[in-house]
Tab-separated table of C-alpha atoms in Angstrom:
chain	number	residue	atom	x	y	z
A	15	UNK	CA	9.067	-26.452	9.499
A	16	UNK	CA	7.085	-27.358	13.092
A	17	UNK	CA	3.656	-26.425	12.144
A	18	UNK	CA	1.866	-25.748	15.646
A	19	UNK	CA	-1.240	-26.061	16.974
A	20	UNK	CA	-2.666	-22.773	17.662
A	21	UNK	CA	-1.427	-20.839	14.649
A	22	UNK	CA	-3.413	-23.891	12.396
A	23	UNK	CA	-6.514	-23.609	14.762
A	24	UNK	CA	-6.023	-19.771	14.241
A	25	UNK	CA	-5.916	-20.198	10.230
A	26	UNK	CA	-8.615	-23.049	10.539
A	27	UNK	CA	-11.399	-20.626	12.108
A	28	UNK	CA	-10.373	-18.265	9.745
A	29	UNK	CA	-11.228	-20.955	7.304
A	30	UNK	CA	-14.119	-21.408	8.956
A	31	UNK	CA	-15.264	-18.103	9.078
A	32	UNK	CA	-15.444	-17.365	5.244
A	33	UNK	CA	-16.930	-20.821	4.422
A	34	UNK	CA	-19.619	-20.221	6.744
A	35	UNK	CA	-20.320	-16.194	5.639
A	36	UNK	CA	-20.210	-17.751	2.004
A	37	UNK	CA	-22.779	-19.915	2.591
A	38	UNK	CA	-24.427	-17.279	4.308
A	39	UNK	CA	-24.304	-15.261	1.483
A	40	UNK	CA	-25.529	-18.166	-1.087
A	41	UNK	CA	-28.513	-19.122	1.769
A	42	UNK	CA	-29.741	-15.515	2.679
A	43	UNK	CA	-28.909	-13.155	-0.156
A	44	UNK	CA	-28.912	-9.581	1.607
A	45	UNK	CA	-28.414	-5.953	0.279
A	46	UNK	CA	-25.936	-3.622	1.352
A	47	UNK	CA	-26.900	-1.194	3.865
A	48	UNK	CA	-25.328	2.139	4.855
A	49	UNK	CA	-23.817	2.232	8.439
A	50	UNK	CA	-22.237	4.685	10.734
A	51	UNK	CA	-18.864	4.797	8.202
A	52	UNK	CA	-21.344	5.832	5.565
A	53	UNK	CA	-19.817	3.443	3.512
A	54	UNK	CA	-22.085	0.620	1.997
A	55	UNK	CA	-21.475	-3.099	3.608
A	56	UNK	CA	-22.425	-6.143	3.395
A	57	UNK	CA	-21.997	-8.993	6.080
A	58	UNK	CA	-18.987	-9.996	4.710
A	59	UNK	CA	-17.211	-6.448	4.428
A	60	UNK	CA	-18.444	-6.056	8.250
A	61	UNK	CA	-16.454	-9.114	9.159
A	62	UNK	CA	-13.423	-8.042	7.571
A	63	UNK	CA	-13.402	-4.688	9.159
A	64	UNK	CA	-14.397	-6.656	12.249
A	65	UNK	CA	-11.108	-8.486	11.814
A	66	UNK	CA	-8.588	-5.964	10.265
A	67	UNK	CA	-9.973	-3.462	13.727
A	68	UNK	CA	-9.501	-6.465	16.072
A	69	UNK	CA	-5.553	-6.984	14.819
A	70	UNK	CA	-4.891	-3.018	15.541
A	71	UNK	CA	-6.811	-4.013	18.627
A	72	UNK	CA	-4.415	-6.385	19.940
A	73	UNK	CA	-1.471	-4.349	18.597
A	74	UNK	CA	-2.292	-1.306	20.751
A	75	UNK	CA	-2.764	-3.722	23.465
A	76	UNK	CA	0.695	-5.137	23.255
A	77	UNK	CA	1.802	-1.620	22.799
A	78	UNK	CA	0.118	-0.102	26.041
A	79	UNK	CA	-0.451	-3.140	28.266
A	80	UNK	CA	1.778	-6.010	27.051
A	81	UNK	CA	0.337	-9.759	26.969
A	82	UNK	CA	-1.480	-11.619	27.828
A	83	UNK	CA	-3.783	-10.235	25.399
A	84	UNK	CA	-7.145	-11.628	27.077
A	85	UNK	CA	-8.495	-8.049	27.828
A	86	UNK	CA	-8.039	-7.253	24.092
A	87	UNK	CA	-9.735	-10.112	22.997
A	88	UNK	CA	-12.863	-9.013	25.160
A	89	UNK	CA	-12.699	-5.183	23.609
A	90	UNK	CA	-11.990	-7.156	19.811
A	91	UNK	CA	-15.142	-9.120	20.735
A	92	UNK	CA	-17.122	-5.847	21.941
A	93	UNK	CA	-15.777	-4.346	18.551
A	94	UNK	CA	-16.919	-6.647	16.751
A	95	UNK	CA	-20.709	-6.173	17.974
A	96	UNK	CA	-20.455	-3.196	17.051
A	97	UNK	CA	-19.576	-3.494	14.178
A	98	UNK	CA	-21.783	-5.783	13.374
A	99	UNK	CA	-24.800	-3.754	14.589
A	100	UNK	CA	-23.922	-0.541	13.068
A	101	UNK	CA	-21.873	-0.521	10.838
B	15	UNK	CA	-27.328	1.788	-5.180
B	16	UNK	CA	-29.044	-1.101	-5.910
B	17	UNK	CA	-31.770	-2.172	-4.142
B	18	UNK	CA	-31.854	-5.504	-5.911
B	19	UNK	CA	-30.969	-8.309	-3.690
B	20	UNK	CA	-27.903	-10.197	-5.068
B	21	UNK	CA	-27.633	-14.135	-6.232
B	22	UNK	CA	-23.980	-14.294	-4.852
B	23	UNK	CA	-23.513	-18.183	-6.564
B	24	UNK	CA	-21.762	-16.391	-9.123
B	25	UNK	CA	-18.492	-16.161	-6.722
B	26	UNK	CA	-18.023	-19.669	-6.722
B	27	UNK	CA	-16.304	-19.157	-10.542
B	28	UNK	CA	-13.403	-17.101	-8.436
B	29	UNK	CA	-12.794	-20.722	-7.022
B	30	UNK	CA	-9.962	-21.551	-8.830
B	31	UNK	CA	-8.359	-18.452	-8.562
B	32	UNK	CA	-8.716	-19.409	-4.970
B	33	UNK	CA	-7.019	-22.628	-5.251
B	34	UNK	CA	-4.022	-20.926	-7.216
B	35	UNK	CA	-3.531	-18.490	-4.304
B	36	UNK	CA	-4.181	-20.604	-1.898
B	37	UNK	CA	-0.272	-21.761	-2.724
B	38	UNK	CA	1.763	-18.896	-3.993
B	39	UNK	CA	0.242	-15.854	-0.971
B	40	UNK	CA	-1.773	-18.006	1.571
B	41	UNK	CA	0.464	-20.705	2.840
B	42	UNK	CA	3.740	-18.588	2.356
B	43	UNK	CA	1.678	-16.162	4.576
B	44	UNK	CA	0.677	-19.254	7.126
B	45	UNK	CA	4.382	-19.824	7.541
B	46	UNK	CA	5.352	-16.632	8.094
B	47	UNK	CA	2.706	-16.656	11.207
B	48	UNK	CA	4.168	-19.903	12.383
B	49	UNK	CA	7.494	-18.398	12.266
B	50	UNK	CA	6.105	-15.108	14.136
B	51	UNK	CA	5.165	-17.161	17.301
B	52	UNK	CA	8.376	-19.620	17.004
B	53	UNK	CA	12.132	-19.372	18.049
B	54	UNK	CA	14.472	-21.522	16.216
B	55	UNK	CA	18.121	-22.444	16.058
B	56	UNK	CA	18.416	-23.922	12.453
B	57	UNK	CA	18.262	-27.426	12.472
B	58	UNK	CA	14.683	-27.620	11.966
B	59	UNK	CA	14.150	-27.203	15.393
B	60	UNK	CA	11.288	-24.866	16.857
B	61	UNK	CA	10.205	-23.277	19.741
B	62	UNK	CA	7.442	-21.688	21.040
B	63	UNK	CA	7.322	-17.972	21.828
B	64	UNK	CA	3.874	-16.982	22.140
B	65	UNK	CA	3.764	-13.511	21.986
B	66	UNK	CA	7.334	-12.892	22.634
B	67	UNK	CA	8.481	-11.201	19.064
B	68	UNK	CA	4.743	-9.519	18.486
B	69	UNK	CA	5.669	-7.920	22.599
B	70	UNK	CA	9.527	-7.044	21.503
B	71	UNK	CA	8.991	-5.639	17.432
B	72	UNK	CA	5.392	-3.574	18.435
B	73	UNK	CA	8.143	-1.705	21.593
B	74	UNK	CA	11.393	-1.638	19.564
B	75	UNK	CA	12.619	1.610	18.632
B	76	UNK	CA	14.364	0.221	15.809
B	77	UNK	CA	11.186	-0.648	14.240
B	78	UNK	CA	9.808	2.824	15.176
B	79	UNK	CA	12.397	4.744	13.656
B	80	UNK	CA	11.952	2.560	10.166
B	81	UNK	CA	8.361	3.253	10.198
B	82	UNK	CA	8.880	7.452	10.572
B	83	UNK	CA	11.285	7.248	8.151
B	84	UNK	CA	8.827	5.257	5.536
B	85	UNK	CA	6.011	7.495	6.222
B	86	UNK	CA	8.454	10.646	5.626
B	87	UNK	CA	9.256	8.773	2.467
B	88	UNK	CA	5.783	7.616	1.219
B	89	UNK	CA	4.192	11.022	2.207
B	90	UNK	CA	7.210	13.564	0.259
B	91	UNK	CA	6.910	11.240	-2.538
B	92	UNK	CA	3.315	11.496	-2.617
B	93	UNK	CA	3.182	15.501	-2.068
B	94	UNK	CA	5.920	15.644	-4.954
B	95	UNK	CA	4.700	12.842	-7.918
B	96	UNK	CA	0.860	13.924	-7.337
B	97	UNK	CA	1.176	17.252	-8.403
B	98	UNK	CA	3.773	17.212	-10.288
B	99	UNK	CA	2.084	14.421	-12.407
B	100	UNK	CA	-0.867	16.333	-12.730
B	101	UNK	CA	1.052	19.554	-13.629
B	102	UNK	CA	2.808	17.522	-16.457
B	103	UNK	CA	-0.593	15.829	-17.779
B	104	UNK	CA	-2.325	19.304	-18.370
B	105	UNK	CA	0.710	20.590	-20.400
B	106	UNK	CA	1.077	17.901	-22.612
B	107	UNK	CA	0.341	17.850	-25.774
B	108	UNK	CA	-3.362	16.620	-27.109
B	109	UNK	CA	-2.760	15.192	-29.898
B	110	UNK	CA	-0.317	14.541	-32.714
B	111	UNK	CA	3.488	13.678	-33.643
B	112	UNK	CA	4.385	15.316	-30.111
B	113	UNK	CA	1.767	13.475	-28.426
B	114	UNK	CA	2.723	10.079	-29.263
B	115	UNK	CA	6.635	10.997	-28.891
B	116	UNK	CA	6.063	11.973	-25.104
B	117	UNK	CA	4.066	9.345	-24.324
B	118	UNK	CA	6.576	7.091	-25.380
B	119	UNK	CA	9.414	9.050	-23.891
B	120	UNK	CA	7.478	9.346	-20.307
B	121	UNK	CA	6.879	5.471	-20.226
B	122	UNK	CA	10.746	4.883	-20.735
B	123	UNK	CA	11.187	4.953	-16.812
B	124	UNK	CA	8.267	3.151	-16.610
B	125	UNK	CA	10.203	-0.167	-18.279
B	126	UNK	CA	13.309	-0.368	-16.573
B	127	UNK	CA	13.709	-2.944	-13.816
B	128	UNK	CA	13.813	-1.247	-10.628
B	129	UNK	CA	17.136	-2.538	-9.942
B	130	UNK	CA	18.386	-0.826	-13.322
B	131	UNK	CA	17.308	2.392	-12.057
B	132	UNK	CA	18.917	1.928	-8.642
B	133	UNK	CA	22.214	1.781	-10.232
B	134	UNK	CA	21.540	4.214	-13.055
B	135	UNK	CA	20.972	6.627	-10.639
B	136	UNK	CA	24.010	5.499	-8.337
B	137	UNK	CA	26.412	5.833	-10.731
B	138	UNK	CA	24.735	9.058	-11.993
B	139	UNK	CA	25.329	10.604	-8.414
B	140	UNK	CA	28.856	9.066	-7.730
B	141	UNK	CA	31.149	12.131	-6.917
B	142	UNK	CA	33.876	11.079	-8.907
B	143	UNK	CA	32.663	9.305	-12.372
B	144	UNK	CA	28.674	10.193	-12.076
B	145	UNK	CA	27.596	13.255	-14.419
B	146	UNK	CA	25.383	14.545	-11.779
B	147	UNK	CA	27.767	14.156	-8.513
B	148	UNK	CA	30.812	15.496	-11.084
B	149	UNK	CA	28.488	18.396	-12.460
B	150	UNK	CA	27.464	19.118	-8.390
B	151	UNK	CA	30.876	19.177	-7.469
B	152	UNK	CA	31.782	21.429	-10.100
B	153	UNK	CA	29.171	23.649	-9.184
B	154	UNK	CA	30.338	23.808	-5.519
B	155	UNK	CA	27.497	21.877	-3.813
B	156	UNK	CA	28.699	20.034	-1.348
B	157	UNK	CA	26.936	16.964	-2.190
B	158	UNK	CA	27.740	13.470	-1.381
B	159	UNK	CA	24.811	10.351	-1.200
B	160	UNK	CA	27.175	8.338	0.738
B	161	UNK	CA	27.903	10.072	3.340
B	162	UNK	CA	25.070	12.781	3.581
B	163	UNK	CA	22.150	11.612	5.211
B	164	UNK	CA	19.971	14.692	3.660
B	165	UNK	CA	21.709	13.868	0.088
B	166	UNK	CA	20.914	10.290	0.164
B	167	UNK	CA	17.449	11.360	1.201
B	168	UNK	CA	17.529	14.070	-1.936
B	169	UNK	CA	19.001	11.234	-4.635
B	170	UNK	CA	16.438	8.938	-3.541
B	171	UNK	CA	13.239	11.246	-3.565
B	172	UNK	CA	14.508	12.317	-7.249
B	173	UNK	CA	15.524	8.779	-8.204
B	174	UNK	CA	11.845	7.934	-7.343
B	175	UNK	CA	10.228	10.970	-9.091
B	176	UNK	CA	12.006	10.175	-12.114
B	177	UNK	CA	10.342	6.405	-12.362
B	178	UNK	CA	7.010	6.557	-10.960
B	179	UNK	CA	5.430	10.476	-12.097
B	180	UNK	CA	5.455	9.016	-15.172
B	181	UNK	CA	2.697	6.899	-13.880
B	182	UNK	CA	0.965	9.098	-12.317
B	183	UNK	CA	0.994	11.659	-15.243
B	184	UNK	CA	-0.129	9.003	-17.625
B	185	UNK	CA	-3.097	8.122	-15.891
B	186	UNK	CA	-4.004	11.643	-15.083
B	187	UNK	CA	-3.849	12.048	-19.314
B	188	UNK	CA	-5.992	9.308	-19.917
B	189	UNK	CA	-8.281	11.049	-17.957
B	190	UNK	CA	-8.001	14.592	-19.661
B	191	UNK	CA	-8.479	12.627	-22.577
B	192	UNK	CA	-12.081	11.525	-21.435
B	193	UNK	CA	-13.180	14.621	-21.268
B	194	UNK	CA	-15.413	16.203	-24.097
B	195	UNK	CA	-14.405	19.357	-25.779
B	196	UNK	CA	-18.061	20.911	-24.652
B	197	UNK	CA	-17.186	21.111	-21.214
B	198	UNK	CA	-14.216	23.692	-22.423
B	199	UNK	CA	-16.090	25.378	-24.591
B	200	UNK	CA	-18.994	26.238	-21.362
B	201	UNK	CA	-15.335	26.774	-19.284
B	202	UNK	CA	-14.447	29.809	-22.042
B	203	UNK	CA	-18.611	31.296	-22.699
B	204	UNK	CA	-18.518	31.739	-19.051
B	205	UNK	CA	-15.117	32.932	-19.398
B	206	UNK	CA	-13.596	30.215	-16.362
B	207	UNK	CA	-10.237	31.098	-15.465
B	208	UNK	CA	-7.154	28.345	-15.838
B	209	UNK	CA	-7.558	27.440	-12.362
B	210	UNK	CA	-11.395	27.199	-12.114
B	211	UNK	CA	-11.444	25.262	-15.260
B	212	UNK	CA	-9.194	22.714	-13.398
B	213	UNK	CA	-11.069	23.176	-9.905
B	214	UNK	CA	-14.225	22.445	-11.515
B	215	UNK	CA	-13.643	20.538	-14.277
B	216	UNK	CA	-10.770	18.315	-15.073
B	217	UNK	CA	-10.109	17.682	-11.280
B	218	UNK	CA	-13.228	15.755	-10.485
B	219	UNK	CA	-13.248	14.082	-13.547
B	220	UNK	CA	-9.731	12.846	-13.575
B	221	UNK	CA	-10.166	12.371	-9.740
B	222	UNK	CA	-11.132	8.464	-10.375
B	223	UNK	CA	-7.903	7.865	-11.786
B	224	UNK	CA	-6.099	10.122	-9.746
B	225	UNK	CA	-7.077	7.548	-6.553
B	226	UNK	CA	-5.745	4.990	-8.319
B	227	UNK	CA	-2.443	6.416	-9.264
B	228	UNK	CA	-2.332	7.725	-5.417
B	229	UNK	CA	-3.309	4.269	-4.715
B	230	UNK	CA	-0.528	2.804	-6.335
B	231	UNK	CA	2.219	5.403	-5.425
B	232	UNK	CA	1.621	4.846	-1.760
B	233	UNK	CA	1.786	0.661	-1.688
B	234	UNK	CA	5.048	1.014	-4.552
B	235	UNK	CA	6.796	3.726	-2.104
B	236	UNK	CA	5.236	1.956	0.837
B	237	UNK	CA	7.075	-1.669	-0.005
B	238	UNK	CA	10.179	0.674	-1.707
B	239	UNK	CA	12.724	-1.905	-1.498
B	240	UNK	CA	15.572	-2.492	-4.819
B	241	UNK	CA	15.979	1.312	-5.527
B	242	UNK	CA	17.310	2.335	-1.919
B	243	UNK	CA	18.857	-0.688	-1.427
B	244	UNK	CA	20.908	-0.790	-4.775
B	245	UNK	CA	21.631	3.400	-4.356
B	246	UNK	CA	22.029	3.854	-0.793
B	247	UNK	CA	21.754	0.271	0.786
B	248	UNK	CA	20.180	1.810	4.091
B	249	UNK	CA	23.012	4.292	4.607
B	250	UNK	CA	24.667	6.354	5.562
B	251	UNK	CA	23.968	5.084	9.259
B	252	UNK	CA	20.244	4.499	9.117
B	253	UNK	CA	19.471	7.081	7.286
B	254	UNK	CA	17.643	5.523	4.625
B	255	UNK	CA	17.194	1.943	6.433
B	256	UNK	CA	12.710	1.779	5.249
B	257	UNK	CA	11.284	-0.492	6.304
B	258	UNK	CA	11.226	-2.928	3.768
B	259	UNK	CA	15.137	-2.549	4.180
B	260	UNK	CA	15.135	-3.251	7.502
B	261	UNK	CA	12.707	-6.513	7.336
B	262	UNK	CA	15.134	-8.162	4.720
B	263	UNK	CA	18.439	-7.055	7.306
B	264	UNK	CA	16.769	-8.559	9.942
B	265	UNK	CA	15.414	-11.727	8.639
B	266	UNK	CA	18.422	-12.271	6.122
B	267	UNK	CA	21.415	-10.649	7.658
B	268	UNK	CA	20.544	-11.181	11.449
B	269	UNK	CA	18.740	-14.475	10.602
B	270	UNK	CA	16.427	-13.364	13.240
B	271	UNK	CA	13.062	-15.054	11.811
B	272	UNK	CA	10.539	-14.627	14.357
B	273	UNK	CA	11.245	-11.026	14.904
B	274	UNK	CA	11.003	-10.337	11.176
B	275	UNK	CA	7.757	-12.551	11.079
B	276	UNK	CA	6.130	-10.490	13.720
B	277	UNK	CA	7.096	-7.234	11.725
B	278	UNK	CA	6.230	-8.184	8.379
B	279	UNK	CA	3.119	-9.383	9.528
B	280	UNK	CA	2.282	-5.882	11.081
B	281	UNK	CA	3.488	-3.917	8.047
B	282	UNK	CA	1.244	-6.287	5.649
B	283	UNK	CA	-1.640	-5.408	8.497
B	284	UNK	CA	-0.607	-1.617	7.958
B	285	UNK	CA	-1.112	-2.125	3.624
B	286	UNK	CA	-3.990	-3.782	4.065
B	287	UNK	CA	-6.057	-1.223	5.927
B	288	UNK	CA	-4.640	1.599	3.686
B	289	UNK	CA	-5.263	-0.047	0.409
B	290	UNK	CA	-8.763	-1.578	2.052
B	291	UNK	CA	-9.488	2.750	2.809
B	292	UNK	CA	-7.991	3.207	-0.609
B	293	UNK	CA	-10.501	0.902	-2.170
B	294	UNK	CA	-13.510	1.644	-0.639
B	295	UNK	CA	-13.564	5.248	-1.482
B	296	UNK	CA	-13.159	4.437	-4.852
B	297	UNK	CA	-16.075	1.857	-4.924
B	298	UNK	CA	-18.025	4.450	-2.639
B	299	UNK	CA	-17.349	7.187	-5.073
B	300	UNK	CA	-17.988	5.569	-8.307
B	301	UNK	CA	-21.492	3.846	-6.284
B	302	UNK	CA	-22.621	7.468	-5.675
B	303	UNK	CA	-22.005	8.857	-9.419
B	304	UNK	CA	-24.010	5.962	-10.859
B	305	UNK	CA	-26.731	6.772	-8.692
């Protein structure tokens, strides 16, 4: 097996991600608020909807457009924001 | 809801939980990515695709076609088991000799390894020694799973409602169980009618469980893999080629791995969201009651 470089960089910010929403989490306890889902969330559930929505993202991208998939990473990102704002 | 803030130091105890996943779903799953954006030859040898399979599976019609067919599948064997389950739960017994003895006769199907049933039911079906294809033929009915698409499509959608509405009737029970004799007793003074007594009354409360068993049904017939395989094994044609099906023909038979990376990886995406909709409305729901 030839690990490669971006798919470990991929799974290393990953990595990254949850160790540093954990800490959030230990650092700045929060409570759940109610967003524009109507479904309770906490910063952790809004980054996993962030990323679940930014994989259909790029899927519908490469449906519809095709790579490279630079334009979906800039709606993912926008996503994201939103997400993170009101949701 | 809780207005408490949360001390979330607790989680840390899921650690080694984390650890033992970590090897038997996470790096399996970091593989399979790896082989999604490579091209190999055997030998050990890899190549980079970048996007090549992702580009090639998310267009193919092959894939397309597996996925209508698995959504025809999931969503008949949800309209037919969900009811049906439900239908059986309300007219079981309560309590008793007969009680016990249908429990234990409904979780029967429940215990037999799924590729047990599969041939159960194919030699059941088989025109010329199986009871069922003997008894059709008999009858008339033109009926043949291996060369019918529509009869293959019929022997599985039985086959399936034979194993799993079991489930989904048992859990509905447990839930008509729950619920105190008062509530009937207000059904009858206000003299309720069958139906409103079930609109009103046992459907919310077994709704919790009900989620779950849909829950379950859908990911089960989702990943539906042994039973078609063993019965039908795709056939005839296509007909029955699922997706799950399909995956293991192209990364085993065609030994096309980064293809079937890029798929599976697309259909776990697909799971994930349902069962993370799936989840959340039963957290939601069960949040709002406590309030």
């Amino acid at each position: 097996m030839a690990w490669t470089f971006p798919v470990a960089l991929f799974f290393f910010l990953i990595v990254a991600l949850l160790v540093v929403f954990s800490l959030l989490a230990i650092r700045f306890p929060e409570t759940p608020r109610r967003g524009a889902l109507g479904i309770q969330t906490t910063r952790g559930d809004r980054l996993f909807i962030t990323l679940v929505g930014s994989a259909f993202i790029n899927m519908g991208w490469l449906y519809f457009f095709g790579a490279p998939l630079t334009g979906a990473l800039v709606v993912s990102a926008l996503y994201g924001l939103v997400v993170f704002r009101w949701v | 809801m809780s207005l408490k803030v949360q001390n979330n130091k607790a989680w840390f105890l899921v650690l080694p939980v984390l650890v033992l996943v970590m090897f038997s779903a996470v790096i399996p799953l970091m593989t399979v990515v790896n082989y999604a954006f490579n091209d190999t030859f055997g030998n050990n040898q890899f190549f980079w695709n970048g996007l090549g399979w992702f580009e090639e599976m998310v267009q193919s019609e092959r894939l397309h076609a597996a996925l209508g067919r698995q959504v025809l599948f999931t969503g008949i064997i949800l309209l037919v088991e969900v009811p049906l389950g439900i239908f059986v739960a309300l007219n079981m017994p309560k309590k008793g000799f007969w009680a016990s003895l249908c429990l234990v006769l409904m979780s029967l199907p429940l215990l037999i390894p799924f590729n047990v049933v599969g041939t159960i039911w194919q030699i059941f079906c088989r025109v010329d020694i199986g009871l069922l294809g003997r008894a059709a033929a008999a009858l008339g009915i033109d009926y043949n799973y291996t060369s019918d698409a529509f009869d293959a499509w019929v022997t599985l959608i039985i086959m399936d409602v034979w194993h799993w509405t079991s489930l989904v009737a048992l859990l509905c029970y447990a839930g008509l169980q729950s619920i105190p004799q008062a509530y009937y007793h207000a059904a009858r003074i206000d003299q309720s009618t069958r139906w409103n007594t079930f609109r009103y009354i046992e459907l919310p409360k077994i709704s919790g469980v009900l989620l779950i068993a849909i829950l379950l049904r859908f990911i089960d017939s989702f990943m539906i893999y042994t039973e078609p395989f063993v019965v039908t094994g795709g056939g005839p044609g296509n007909a029955t080629t699922f997706l799950s099906i399909d995956l293991v023909k192209m990364a085993i038979g065609q030994f096309d791995l980064g293809p079937a990376a890029a798929f599976s990886l697309m259909y776990f995406l697909v799971i994930l969201l349902v069962s993370w909709v799936f989840y959340t409305v039963m957290v939601t729901r069960d949040a709002e009651q406590d309030r």
